Coordinates of C-alpha atoms and ligand atoms in Angstrom, one line a residue:
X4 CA -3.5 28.6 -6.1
X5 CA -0.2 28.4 -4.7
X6 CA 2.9 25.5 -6.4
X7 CA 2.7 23.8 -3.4
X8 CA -1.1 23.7 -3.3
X9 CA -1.3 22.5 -6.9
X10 CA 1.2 19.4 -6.2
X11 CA -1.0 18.4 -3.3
X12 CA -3.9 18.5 -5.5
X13 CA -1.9 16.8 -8.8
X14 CA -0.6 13.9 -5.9
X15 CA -4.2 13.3 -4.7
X16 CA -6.2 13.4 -8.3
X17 CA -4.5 12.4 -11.0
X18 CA -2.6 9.1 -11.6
X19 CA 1.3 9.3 -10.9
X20 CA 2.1 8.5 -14.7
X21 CA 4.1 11.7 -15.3
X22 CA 7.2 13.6 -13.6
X23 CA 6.3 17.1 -13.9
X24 CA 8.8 19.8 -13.3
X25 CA 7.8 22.7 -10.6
X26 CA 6.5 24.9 -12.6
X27 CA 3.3 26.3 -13.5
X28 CA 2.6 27.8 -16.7
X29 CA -0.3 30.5 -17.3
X30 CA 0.7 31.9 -20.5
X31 CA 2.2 31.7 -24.1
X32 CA 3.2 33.8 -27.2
X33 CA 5.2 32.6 -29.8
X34 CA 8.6 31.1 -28.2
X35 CA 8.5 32.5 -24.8
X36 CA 6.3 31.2 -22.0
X37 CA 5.5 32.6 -18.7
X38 CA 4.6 30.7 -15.3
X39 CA 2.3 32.4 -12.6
X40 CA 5.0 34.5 -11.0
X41 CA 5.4 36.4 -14.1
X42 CA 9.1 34.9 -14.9
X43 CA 9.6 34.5 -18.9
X44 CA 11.0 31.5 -20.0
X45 CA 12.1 30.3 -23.6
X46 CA 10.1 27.3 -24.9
X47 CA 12.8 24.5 -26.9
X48 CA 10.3 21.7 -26.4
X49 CA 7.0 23.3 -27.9
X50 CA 4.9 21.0 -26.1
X51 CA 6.9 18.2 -27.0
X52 CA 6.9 19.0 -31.2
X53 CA 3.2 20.3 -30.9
X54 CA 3.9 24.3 -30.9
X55 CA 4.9 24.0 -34.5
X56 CA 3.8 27.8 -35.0
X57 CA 4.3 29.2 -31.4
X58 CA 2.4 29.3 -28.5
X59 CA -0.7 31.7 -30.3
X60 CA 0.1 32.2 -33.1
X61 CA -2.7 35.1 -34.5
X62 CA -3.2 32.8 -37.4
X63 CA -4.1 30.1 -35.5
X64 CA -6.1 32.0 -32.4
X65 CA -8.1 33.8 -35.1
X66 CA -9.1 30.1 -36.6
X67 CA -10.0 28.6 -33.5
X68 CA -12.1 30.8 -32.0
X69 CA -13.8 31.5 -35.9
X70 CA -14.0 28.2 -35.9
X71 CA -15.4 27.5 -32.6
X72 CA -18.3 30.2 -32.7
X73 CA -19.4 28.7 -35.6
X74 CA -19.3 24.8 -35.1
X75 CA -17.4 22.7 -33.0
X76 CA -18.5 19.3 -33.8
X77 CA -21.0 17.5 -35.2
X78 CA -19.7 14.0 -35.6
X79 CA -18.5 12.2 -38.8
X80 CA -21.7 11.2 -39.5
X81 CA -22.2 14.5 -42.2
X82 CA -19.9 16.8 -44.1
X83 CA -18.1 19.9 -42.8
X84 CA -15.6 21.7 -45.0
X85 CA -12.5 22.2 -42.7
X86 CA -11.9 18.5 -42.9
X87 CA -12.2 17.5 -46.6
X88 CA -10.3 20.4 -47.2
X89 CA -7.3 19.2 -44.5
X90 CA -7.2 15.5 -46.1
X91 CA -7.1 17.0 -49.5
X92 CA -3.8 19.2 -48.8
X93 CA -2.3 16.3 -46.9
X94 CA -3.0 14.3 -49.8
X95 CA -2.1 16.6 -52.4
X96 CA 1.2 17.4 -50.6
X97 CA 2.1 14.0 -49.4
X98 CA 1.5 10.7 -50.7
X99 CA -2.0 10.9 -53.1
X100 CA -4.1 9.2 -51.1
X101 CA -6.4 9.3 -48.5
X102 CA -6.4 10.3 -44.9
X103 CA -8.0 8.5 -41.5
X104 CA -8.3 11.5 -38.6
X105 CA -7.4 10.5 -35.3
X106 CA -7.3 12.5 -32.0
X107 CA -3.4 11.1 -31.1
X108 CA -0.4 9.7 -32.5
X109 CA -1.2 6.4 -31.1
X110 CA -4.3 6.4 -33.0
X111 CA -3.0 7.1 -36.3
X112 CA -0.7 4.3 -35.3
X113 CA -3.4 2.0 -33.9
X114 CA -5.0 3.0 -37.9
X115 CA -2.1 2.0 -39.9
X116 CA -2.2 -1.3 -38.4
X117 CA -5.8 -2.1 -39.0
X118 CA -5.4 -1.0 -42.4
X119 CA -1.9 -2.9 -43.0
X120 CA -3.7 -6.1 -40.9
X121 CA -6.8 -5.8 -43.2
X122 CA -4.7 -5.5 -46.2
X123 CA -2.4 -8.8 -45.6
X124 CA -4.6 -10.6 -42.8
X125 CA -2.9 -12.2 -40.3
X126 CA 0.4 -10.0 -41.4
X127 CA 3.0 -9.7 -39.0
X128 CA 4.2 -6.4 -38.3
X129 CA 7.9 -5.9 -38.2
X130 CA 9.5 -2.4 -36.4
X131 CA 13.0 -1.6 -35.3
X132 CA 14.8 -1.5 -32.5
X133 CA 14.4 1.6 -29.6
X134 CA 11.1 2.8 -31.8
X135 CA 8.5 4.6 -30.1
X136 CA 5.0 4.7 -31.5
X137 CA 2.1 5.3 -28.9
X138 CA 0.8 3.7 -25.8
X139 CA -2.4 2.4 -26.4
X140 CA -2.2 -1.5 -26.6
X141 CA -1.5 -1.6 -30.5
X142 CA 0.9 1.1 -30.6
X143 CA 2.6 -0.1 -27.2
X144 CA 2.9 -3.9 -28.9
X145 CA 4.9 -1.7 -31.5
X146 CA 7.2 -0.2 -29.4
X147 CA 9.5 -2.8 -28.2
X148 CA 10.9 -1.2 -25.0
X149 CA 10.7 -4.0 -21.9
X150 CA 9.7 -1.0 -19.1
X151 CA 7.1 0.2 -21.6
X152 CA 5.4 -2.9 -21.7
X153 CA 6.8 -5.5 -19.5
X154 CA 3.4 -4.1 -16.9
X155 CA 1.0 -4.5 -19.2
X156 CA 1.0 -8.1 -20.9
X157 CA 0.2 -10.0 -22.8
X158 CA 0.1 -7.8 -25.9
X159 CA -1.3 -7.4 -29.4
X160 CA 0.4 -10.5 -31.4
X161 CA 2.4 -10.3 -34.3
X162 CA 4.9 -7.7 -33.8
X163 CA 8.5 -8.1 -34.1
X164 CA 11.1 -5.9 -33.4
X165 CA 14.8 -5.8 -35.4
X166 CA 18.4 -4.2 -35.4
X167 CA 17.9 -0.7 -37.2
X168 CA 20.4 -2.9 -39.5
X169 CA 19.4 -3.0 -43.9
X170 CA 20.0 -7.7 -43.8
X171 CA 17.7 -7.4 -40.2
X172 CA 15.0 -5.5 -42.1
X173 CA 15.7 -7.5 -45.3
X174 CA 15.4 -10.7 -43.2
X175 CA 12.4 -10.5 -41.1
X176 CA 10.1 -9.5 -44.2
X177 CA 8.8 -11.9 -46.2
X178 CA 5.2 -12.2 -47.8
X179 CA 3.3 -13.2 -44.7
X180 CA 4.5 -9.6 -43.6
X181 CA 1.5 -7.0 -43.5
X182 CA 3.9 -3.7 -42.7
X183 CA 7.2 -2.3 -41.9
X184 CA 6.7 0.5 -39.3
X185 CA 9.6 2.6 -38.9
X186 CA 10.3 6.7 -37.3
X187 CA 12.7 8.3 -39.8
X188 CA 14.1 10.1 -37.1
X189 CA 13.2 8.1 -33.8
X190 CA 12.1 10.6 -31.5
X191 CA 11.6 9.4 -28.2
X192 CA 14.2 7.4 -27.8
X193 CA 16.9 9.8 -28.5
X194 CA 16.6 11.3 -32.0
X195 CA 18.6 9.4 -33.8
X196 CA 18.0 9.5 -37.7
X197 CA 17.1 5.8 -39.0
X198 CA 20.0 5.2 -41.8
X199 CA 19.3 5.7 -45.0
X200 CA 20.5 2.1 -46.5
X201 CA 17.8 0.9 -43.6
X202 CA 15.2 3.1 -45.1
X203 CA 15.8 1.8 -48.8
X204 CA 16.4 -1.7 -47.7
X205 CA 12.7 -1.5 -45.9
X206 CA 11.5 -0.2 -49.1
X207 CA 12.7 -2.9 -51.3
X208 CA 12.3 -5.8 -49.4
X209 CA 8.3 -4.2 -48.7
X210 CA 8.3 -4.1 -53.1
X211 CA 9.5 -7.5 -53.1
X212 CA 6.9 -8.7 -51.2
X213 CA 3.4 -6.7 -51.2
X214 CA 4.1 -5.4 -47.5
X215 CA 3.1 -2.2 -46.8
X216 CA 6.1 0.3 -45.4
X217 CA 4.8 2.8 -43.2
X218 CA 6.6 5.8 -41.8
X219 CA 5.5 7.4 -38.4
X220 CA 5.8 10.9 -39.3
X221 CA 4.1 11.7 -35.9
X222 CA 7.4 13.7 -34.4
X223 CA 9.3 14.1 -37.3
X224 CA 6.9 15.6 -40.0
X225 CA 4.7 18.6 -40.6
X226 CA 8.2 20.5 -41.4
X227 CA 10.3 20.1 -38.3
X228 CA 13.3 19.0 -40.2
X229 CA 12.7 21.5 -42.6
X230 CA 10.9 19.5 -45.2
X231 CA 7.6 19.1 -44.5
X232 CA 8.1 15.4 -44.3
X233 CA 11.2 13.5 -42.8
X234 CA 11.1 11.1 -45.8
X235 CA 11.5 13.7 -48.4
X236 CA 14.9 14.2 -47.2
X237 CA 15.6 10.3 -47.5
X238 CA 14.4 9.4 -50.8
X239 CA 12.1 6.8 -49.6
X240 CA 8.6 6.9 -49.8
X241 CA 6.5 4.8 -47.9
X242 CA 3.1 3.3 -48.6
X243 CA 1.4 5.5 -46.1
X244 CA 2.4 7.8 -42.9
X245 CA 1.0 8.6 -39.5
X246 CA 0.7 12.3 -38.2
X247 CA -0.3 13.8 -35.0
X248 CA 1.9 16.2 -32.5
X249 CA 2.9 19.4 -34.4
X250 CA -0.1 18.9 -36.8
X251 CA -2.5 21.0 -35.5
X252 CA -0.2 23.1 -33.7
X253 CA -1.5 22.7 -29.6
X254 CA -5.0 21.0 -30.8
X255 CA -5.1 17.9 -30.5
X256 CA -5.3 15.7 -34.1
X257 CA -3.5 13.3 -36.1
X258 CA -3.9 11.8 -39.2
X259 CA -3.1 8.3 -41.3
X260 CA -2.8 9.5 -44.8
X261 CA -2.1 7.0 -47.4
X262 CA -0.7 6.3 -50.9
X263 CA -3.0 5.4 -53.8
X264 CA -2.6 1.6 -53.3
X265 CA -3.6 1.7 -49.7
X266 CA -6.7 4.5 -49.9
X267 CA -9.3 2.0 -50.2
X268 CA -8.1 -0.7 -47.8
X269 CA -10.6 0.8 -45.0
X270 CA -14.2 0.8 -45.9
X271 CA -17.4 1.6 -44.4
X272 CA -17.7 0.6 -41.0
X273 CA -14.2 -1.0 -40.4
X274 CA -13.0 2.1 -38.4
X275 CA -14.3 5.0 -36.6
X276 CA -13.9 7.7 -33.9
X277 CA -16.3 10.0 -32.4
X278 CA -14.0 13.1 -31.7
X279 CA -12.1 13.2 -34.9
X280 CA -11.3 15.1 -37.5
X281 CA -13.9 17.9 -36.1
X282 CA -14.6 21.0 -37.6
X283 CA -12.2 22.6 -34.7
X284 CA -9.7 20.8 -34.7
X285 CA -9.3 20.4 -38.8
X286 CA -9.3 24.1 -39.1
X287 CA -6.4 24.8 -36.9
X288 CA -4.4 22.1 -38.4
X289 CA -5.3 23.9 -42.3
X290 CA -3.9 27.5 -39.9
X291 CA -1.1 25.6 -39.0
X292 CA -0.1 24.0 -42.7
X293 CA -1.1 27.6 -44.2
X294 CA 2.0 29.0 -41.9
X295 CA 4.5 25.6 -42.4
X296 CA 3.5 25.3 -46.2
X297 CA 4.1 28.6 -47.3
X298 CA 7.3 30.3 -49.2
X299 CA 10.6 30.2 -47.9
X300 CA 9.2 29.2 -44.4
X301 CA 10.9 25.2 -44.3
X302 CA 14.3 26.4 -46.0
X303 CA 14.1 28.9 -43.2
X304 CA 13.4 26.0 -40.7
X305 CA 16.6 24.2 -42.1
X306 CA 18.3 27.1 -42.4
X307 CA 17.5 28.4 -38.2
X308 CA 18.4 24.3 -37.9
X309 CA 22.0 24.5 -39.2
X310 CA 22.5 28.1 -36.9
X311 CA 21.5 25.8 -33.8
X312 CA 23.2 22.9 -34.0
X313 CA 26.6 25.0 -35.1
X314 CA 26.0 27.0 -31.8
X315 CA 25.8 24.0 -30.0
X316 CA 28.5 22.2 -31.4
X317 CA 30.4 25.4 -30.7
X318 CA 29.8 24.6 -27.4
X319 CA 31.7 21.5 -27.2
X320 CA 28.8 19.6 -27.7
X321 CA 28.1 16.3 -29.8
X322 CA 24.9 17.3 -31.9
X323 CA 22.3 15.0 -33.7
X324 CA 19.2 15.1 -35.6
X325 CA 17.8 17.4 -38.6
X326 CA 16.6 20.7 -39.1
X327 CA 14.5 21.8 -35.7
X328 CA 14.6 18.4 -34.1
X329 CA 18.1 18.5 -32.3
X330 CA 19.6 16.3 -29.3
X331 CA 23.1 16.5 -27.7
X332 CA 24.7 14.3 -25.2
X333 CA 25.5 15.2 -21.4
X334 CA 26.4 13.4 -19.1
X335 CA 23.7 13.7 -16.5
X336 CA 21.0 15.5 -19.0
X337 CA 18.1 15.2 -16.5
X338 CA 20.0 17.7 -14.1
X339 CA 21.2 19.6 -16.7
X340 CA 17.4 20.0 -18.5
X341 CA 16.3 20.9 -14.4
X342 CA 18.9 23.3 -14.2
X343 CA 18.2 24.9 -17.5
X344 CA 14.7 24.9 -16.3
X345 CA 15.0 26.6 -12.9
X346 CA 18.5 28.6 -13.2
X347 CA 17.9 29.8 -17.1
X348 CA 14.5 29.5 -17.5
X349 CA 14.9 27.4 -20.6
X350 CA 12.6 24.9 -21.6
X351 CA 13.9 21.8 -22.9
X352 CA 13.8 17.9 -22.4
X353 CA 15.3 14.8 -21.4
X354 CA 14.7 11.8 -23.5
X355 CA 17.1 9.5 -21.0
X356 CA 20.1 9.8 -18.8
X357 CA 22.2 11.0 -20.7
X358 CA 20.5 12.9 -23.7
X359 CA 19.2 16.1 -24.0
X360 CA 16.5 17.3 -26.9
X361 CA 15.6 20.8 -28.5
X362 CA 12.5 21.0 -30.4
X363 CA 11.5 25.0 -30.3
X364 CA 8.7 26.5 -32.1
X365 CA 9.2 26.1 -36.4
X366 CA 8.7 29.9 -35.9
X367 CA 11.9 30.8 -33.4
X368 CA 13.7 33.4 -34.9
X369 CA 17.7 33.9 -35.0
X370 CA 18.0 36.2 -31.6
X371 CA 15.9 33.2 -29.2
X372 CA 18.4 30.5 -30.7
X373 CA 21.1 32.5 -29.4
X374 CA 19.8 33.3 -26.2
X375 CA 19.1 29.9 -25.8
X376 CA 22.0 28.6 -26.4
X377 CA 23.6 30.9 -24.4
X378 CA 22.0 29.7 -21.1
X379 CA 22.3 26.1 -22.4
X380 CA 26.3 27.1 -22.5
X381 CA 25.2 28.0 -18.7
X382 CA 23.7 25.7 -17.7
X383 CA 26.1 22.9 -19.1
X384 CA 29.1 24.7 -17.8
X385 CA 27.5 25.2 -14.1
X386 CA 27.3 21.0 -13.7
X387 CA 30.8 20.4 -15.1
X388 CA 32.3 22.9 -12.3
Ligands
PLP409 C1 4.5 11.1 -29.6 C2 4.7 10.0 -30.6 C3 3.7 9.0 -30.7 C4 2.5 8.9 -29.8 O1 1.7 10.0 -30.0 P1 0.6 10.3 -28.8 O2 -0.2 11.5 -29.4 O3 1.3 10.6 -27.6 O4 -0.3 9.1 -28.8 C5 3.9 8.0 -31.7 N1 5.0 8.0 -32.5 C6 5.9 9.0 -32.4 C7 7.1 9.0 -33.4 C8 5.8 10.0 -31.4 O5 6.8 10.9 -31.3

């Protein structure tokens, strides 16, 4: 099937909710992608954060398809190992609690607030300006962004969105709140690295008063800023965290995982899915976390980080973000992403008008961040001429 007979199809069949670029990809192996006429492109999206270990990774091919020819899915209604074995390691390497599988981000979202809600009923949930946690109707009621959710009112009560400011945090908690949901690094709207004094601010005001301070690790964690979680680089631990995108590495899972205090807030019959947490999907994310929690793998993450973003700065550019989640300004970044796309068959993304964001494979080695940056040096000097 042809480009043009795909687009008919896509126009006719699915809803217009996305702005796909004119490309069809067929193929994947660790940072290089290829579309159906055979052209190789270099992948600095990964999915959008998912393609933490490359497009097939062996590892992760070989525990899929074990996986799959064994058991698939069998509901959450009995025991398989590959689960209990994933929430023990997220546990153990996180926060010492427990862990909620979901299939999305915006269902480990959609978790923390049941469990924060449960926990202080009626609790107000406070997040910050220009955050970005999901699109279901909980998630979306979190993500104070008019065009997000102007369409689809009214919402989920009992949100409130403030300046990303340590007296607007301070302020707005108090101890009717039931959470403080906060991106380390927001994501979507730009990454742009939530200040420190905010963070430590959210997490006294939440000791002063029994609310729960959550972190949405969804973007941000399983070792794209080269610590396995954002907040390890902050020294602020929250109560609990959600997970999902580069979790299980192209399959789609995520997780709420808890601290101690929190692990027992959800009981028998207060929350459920069918789909998650499978046998499938659980065993590629313990693939993924064998590769991303291994040796000198994350100080090679931060280390490949710092190589990028002096490259790019280099370049004249103005550079933001940590480890492999990178952004820079430009001045018209959705041409310049197309451009980059089409001309340089580089693969990257435009988070608004005017900012451009790298998130390449954990896995990228030394010669593809040149390369890349190298045809984003292109591809930024063709639209200034
Ligand atoms: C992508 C994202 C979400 C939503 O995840 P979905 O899997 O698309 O539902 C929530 N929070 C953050 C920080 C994200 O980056």
């Amino acid at each position: 099937m042809s480009l043009a007979e795909l687009q008919a199809l896509e126009r006719d069949y699915l809803m217009g909710t996305y702005a796909r670029a004119p490309v069809e990809f067929v193929r994947g192996q660790g940072t290089r992608l290829w579309d159906a006429d055979g052209n190789e492109y270099l992948d600095f999206l990964a999915g959008v954060a998912v393609v933490q270990i490359g497009h097939c990774h062996p590892a992760l091919v070989e525990a899929v398809t074990d996986q799959c020819a064994r058991l698939m899915h069998v509901s959450n209604l009995f025991y398989t190992e590959p689960a209990v074995r994933l929430a023990q390691r997220l546990s153990e390497r996180s926060l010492g609690g427990k862990v909620f599988f979901t299939n999305s981000g915006a269902e480990a979202i959609e978790c923390a607030i049941k469990l924060a809600r449960k926990r202080r009923r009626g609790g107000e949930v406070v997040v910050l300006d220009g955050a970005f946690h999901g699109r279901t109707m909980g998630a979306l009621s979190a993500t104070p962004q008019e065009a997000k959710q102007e369409p689809f009112a009214p919402l989920v009560p009992g949100f409130r969105a403030v300046p990303a400011d340590p007296l607007a945090v301070e302020a707005a908690v108090d101890e009717r709140t039931a959470a403080v949901l906060i991106e380390p690094i927001q994501g979507e709207s730009g990454v742009r690295a939530v200040p420190d004094e905010v963070l430590r601010s959210a997490r006294a005001v939440c000791d002063e008063t029994g609310a729960m301070l959550v972190f949405d690790e969804i973007q941000c964690g399983m070792g794209r800023t080269g610590a396995l979680w954002a907040w390890e680089h902050t020294g602020v631990r929250p109560d609990a965290m959600t997970l999902a995108k580069g979790l299980g590495g192209g399959v789609p899972i995520g997780a709420c995982v808890t601290g101690p205090d929190s692990a027992d807030v959800l009981a028998s019959g207060d929350h459920g899915s069918t789909f998650a947490g499978s046998p499938l999907v659980t065993a590629a994310a313990n693939a993924v976390f064998d590769v991303v929690d291994d040796g000198d793998f994350l100080a090679d993450v931060s280390r490949k980080g710092d190589r990028l973003r002096i490259a790019l700065t280099g370049l004249g550019l103005a550079v933001r973000g940590a480890g492999l989640m990178l952004a820079f300004t430009a001045r018209d970044a959705p041409a310049l992403v197309r451009r980059a796309l089409l001309d340089e068959r580089l693969v990257l993304n435009a988070t608004g008008p005017d900012t451009v964001r790298l998130e390449p494979p954990l896995t990228v080695s030394e010669d593809e961040i040149a390369e890349a940056v190298a045809r984003i040096g292109r591809a930024a000097g063709a639209g200034s001429t």
